[in-house]
Coordinates of C-alpha atoms (C1' of nucleotides) in Angstrom, one line a residue:
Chain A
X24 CA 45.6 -0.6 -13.7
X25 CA 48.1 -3.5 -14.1
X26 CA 45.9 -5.4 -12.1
X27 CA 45.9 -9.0 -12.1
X28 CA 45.8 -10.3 -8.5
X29 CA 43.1 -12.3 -6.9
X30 CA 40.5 -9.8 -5.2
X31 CA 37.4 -11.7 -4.7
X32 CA 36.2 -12.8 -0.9
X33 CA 36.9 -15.8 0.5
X34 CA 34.6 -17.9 2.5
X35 CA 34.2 -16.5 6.1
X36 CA 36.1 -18.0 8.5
X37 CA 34.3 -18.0 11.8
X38 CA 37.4 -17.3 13.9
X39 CA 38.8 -14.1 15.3
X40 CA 41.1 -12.7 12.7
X41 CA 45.1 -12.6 13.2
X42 CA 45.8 -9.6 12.0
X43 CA 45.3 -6.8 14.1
X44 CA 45.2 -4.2 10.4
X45 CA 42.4 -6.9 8.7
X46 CA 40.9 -7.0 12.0
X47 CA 40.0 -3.4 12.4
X48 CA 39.2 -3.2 8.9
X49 CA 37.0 -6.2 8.8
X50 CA 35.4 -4.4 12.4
X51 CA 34.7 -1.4 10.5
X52 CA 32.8 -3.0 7.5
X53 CA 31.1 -5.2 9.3
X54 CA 29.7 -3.4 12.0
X55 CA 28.7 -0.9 8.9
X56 CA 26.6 -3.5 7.4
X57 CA 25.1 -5.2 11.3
X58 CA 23.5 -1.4 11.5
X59 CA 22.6 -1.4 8.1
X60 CA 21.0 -4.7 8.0
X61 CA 19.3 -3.3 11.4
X62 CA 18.0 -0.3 9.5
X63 CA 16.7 -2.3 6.8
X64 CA 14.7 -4.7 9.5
X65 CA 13.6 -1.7 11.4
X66 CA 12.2 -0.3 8.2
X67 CA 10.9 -2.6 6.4
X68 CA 9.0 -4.4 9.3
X69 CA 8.4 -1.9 12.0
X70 CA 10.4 -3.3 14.5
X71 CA 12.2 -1.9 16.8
X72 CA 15.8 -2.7 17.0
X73 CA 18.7 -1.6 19.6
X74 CA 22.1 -2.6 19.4
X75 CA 25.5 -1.7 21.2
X76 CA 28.5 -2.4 19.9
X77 CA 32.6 -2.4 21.2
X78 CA 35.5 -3.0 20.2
X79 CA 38.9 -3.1 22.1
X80 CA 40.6 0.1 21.6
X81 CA 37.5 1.7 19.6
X82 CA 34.8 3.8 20.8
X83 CA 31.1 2.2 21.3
X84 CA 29.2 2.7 18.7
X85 CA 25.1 2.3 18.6
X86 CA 22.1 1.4 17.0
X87 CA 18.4 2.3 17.5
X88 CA 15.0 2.5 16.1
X89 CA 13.6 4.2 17.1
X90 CA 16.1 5.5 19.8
X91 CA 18.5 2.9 21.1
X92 CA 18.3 5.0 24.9
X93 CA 14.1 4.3 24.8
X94 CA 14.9 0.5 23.9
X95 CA 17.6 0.6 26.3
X96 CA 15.5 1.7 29.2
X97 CA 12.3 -0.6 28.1
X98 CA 15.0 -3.3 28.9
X99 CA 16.1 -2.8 31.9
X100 CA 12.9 -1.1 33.4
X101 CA 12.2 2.4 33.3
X102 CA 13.1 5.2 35.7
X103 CA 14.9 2.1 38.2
X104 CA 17.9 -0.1 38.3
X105 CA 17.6 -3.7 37.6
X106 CA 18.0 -5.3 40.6
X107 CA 21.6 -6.9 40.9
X108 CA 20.3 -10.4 42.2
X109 CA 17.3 -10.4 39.5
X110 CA 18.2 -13.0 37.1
X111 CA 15.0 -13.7 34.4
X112 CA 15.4 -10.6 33.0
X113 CA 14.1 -11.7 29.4
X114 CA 10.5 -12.3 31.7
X115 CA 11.1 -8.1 32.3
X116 CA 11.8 -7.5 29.5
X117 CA 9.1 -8.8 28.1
X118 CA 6.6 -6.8 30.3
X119 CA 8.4 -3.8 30.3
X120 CA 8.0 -3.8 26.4
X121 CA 4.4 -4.1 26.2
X122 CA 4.1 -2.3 28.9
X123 CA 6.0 0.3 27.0
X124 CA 3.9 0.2 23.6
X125 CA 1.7 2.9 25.0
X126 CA 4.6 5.9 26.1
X127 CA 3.9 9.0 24.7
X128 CA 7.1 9.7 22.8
X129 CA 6.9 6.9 20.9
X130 CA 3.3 7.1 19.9
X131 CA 4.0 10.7 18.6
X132 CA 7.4 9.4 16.6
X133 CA 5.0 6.7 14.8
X134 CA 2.1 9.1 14.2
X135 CA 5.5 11.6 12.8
X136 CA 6.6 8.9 10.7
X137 CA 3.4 7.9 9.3
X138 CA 2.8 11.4 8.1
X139 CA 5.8 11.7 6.8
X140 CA 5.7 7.7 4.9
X141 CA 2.2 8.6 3.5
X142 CA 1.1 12.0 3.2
X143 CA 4.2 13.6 2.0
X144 CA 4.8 13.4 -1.9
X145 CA 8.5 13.4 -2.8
X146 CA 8.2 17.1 -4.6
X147 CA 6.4 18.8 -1.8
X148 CA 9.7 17.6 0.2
X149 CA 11.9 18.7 -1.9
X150 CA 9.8 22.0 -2.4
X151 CA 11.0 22.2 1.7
X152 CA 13.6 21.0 1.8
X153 CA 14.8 24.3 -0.8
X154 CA 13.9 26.9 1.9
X155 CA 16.7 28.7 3.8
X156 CA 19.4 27.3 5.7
X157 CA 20.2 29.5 8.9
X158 CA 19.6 27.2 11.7
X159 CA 21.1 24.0 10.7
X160 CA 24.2 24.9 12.9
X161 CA 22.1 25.8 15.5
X162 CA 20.6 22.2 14.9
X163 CA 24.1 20.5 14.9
X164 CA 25.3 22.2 18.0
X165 CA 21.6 22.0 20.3
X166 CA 21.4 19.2 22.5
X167 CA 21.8 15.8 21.3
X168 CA 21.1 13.5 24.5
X169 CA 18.9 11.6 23.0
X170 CA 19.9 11.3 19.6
X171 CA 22.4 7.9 19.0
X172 CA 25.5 8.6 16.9
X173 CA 23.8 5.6 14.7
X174 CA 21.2 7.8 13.3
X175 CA 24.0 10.4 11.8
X176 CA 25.7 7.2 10.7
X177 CA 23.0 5.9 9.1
X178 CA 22.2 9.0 7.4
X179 CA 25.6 9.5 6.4
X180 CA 25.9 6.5 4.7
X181 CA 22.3 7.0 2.7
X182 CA 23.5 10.4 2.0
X183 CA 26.2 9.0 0.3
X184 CA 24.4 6.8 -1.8
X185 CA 22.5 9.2 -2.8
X186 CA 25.7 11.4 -3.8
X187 CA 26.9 8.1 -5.9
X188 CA 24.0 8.5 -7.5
X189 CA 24.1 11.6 -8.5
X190 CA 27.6 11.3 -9.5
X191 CA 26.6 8.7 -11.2
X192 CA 23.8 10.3 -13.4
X193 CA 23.7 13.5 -12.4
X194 CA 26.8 14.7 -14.5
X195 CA 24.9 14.7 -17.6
X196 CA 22.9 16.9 -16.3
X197 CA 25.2 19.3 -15.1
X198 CA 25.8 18.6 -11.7
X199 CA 28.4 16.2 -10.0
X200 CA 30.1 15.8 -7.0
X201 CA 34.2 15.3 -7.0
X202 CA 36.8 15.0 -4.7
X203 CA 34.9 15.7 -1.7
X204 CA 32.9 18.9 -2.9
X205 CA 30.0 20.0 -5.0
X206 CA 30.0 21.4 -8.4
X207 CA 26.9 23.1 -9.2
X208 CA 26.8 25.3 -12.0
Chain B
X8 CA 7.6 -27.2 -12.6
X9 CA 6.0 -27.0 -16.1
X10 CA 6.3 -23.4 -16.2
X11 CA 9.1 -21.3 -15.2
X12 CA 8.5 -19.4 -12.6
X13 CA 10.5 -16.1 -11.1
X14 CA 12.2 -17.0 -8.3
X15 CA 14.7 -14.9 -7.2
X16 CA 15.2 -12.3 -4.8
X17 CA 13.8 -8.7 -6.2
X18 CA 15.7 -5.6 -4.8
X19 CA 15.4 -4.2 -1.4
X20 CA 13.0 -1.5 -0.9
X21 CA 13.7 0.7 2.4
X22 CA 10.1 0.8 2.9
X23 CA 7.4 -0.8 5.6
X24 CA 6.3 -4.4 3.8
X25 CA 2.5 -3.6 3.7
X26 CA 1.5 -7.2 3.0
X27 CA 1.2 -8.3 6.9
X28 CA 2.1 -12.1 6.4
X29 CA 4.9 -11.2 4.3
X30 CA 6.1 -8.4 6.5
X31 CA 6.4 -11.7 9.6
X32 CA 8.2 -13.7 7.3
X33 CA 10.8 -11.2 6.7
X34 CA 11.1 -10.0 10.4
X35 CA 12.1 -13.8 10.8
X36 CA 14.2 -14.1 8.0
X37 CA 16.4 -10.7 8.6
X38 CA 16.0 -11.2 12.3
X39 CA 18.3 -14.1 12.7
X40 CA 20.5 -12.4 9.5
X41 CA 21.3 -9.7 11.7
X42 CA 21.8 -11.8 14.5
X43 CA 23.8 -14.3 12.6
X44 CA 26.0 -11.0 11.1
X45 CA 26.3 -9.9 14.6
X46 CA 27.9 -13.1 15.8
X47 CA 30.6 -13.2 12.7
X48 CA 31.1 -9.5 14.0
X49 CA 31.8 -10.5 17.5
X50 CA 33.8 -14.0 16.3
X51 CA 35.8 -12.4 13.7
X52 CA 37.1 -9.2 15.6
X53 CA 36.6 -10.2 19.5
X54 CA 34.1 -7.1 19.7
X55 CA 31.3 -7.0 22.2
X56 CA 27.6 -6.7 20.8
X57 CA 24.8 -6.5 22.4
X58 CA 21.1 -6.6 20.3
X59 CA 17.4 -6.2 21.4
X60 CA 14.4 -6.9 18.7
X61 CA 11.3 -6.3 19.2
X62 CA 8.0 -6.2 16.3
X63 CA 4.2 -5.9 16.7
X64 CA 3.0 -8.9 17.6
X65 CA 5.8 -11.3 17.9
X66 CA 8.3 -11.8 21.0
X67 CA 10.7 -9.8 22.2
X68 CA 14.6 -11.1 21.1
X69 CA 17.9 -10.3 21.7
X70 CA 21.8 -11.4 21.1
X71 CA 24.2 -10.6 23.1
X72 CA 27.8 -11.6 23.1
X73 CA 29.7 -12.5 25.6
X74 CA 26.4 -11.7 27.3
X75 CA 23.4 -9.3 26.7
X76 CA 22.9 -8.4 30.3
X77 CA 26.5 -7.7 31.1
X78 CA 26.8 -5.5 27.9
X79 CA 23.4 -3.8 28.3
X80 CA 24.7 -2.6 32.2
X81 CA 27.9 -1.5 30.9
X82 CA 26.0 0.9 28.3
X83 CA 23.4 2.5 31.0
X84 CA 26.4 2.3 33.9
X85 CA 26.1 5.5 34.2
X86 CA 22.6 5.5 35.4
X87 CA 23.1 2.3 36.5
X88 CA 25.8 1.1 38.1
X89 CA 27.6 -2.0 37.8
X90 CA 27.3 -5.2 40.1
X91 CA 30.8 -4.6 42.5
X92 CA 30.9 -8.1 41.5
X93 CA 31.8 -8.0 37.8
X94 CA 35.6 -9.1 37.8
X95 CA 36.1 -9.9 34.6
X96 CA 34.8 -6.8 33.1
X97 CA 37.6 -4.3 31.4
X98 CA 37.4 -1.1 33.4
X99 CA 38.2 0.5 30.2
X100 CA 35.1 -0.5 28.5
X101 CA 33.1 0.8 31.2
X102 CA 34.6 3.9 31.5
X103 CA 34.1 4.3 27.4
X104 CA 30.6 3.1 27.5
X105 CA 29.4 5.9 29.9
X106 CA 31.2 8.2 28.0
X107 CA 28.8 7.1 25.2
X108 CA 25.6 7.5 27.6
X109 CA 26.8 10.5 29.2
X110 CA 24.8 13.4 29.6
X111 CA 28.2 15.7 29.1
X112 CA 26.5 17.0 25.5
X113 CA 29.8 18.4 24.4
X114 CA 31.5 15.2 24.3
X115 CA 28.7 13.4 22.3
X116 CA 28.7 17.1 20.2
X117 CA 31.8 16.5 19.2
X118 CA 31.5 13.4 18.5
X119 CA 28.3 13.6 16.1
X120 CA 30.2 16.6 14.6
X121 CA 32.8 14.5 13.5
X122 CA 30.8 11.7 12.0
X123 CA 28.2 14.0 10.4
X124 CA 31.4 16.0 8.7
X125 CA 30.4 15.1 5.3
X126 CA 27.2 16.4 5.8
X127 CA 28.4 19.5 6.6
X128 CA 30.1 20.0 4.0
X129 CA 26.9 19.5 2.1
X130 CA 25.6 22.3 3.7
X131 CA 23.6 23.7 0.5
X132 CA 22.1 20.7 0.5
X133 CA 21.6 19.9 4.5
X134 CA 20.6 23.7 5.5
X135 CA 17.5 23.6 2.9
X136 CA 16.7 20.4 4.5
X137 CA 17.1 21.7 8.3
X138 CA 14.3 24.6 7.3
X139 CA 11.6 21.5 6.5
X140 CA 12.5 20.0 9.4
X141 CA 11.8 23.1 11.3
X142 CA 8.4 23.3 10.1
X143 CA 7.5 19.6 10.9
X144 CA 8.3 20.3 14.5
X145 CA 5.2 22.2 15.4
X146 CA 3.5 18.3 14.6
X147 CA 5.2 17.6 18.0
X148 CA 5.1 19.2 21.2
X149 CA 7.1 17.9 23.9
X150 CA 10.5 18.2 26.7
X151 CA 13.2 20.6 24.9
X152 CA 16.2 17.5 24.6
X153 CA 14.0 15.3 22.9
X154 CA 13.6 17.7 20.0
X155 CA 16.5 17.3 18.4
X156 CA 16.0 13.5 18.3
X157 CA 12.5 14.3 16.7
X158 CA 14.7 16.4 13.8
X159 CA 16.9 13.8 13.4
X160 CA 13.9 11.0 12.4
X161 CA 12.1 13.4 10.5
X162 CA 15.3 14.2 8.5
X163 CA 16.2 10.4 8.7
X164 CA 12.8 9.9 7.2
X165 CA 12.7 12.1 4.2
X166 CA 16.6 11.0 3.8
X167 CA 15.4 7.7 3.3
X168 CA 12.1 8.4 1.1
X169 CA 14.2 10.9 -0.8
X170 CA 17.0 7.9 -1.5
X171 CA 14.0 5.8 -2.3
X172 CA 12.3 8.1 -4.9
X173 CA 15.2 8.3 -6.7
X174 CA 16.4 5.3 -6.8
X175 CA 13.1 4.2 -8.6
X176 CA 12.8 7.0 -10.8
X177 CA 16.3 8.3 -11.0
X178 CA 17.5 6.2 -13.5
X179 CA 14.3 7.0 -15.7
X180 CA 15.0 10.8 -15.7
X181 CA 12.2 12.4 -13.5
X182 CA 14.6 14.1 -11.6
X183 CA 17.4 17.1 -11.1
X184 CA 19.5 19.4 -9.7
X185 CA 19.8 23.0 -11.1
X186 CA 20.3 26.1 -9.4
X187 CA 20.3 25.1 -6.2
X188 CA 16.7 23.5 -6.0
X189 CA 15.8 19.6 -6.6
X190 CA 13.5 19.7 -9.4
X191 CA 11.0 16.0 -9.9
X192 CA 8.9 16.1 -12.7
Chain C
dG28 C1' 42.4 5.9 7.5
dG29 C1' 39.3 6.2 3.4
dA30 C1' 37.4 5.7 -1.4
dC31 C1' 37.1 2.6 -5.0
dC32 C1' 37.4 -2.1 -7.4
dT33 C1' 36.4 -6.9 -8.4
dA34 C1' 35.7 -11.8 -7.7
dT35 C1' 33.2 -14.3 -4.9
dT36 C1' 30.4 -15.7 -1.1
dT37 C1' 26.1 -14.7 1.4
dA38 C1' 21.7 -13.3 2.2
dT39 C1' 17.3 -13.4 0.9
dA40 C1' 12.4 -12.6 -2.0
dA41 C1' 9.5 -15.3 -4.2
dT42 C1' 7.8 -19.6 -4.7
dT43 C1' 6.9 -24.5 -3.8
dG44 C1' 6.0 -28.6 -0.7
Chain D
dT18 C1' 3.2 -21.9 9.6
dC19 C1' 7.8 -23.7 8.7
dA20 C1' 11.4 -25.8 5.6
dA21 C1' 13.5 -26.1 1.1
dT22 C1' 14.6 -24.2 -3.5
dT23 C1' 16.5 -21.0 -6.6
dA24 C1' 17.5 -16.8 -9.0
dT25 C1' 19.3 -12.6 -7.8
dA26 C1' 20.7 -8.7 -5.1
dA27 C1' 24.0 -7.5 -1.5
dA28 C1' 27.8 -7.9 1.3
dT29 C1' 32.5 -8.2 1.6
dA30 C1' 37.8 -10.0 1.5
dG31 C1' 41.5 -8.6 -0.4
dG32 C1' 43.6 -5.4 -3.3
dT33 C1' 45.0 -0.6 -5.3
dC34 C1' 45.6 4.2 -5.0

DNA sequence: GGACCTATTTATAATTG
DNA sequence: TCAATTATAAATAGGTC
């Protein structure tokens, strides 16, 4: 705890960092915080948001609300390959998108999600979400085509928010979280 | 002037903005935040990002850098291939990105498996969700592999409202954890 | 690599012009 | 509607363990 060097931020530099160690590290939080500034837009406006993201020497990693493929394919046009040689393609994108507003999967996710915003009260969830447990594997090992690595990120991360909460106010109570693992008592 | 007024920002809330006007103004606003976080992303740490947004009734937008288009085909390459006349374009990064998009479900299984490993070791926690989530599905009927994408929103969803309730009340007290069952008062 | 910490810079919600 | 203001919440650079 002998700590007495300087820690806070600097100002941003807009230039690609040096240091290969800062710049992964830098990649890491930051593309963190893009998706969660995404989720945040996606949520609290409705909008629907896509993004990819690479990095030399790191996987691809992806965003999307509500499904970055869906997005993806409103983009370049449905069921056929943008045409090499066509160059306006903000002009298809914009009619593929409204074109778009009307496919089926979508209208049932919104129609899911209102439900789910509006009719469900917090304890009847949490009255669910205590029933058993034996197909969550079954859920974690069933095909996942269409399910971006984002969403489990972004869960992840408000799942751990939620565990710093707890840990935070939930010892007093009996409960915590420690070194990776639950203690319930 | 004469009176002072409250100003400042108030804390996020992960919830749709009902108010419509002020739900536009904050598209706008976060909009060009994420875009603008997206560009010290690809600046700082030479990564490629590519983002499409869309809302109810405003225009389509997207960032891309170096270029939307270019990082948009390399993502769908799969499906659709690239122009034999992209030179410039690191084989590598092709090759990763339809790895990404691939419809090879053990790859992206293992993948998700890996980023969702904190969650599984939550599993008294996950598996009671999974048993919800499993009883929302019959809300939705539709093609086998897009089921699993329908689990993950709904669990995304009640994630996120869950985070949210406690949040608010947390602090307060009008929650808990005993015996293996979330208790709200 | 990851979790945590802190000083600071940024982003932004509410408000005014 | 759009730009500026300002108080605050959030993000994050650099550090430790």
């Amino acid at each position: 705890m002998s700590t007495r060097l300087i820690k806070g931020r600097k100002s941003v530099c807009l230039a690609k960092i040096e240091n290969q160690n800062n710049r992964q590290v830098t990649f890491s939080k930051r593309r963190n915080g893009v998706f969660k500034k995404a989720n945040e837009l996606a949520a609290m406006t409705g909008a629907e948001v896509g993004i990819i993201v690479s990095s030399p020497g790191s996987k691809p990693y992806s965003f999307g609300h509500p499904n970055i493929n869906e997005i993806m394919n409103k983009y370049v046009g449905e069921e056929r390959p943008l045409s090499p040689s066509s160059p306006d393609i903000d002009e298809k994108y914009v009619q593929t998108f409204r074109k778009a507003n009307s496919r089926k999967l979508n209208a049932q996710l919104n129609t899911l999600q209102d439900q789910l915003d509006f009719e469900l009260s917090l304890k009847n969830k949490l009255n669910q979400m205590n029933k058993n447990v034996e197909s969550q594997q079954e859920w974690f090992r069933g095909p996942i085509e269409k399910m971006n690595y984002t969403k489990a990120s972004i869960l992840k991360e408000e799942l751990e928010d939620l565990l710093l909460k707890v840990k935070k106010y939930g010892t007093e109570r009996g409960y915590g979280y420690e070194n990776g693992k639950w203690k319930v008592e």
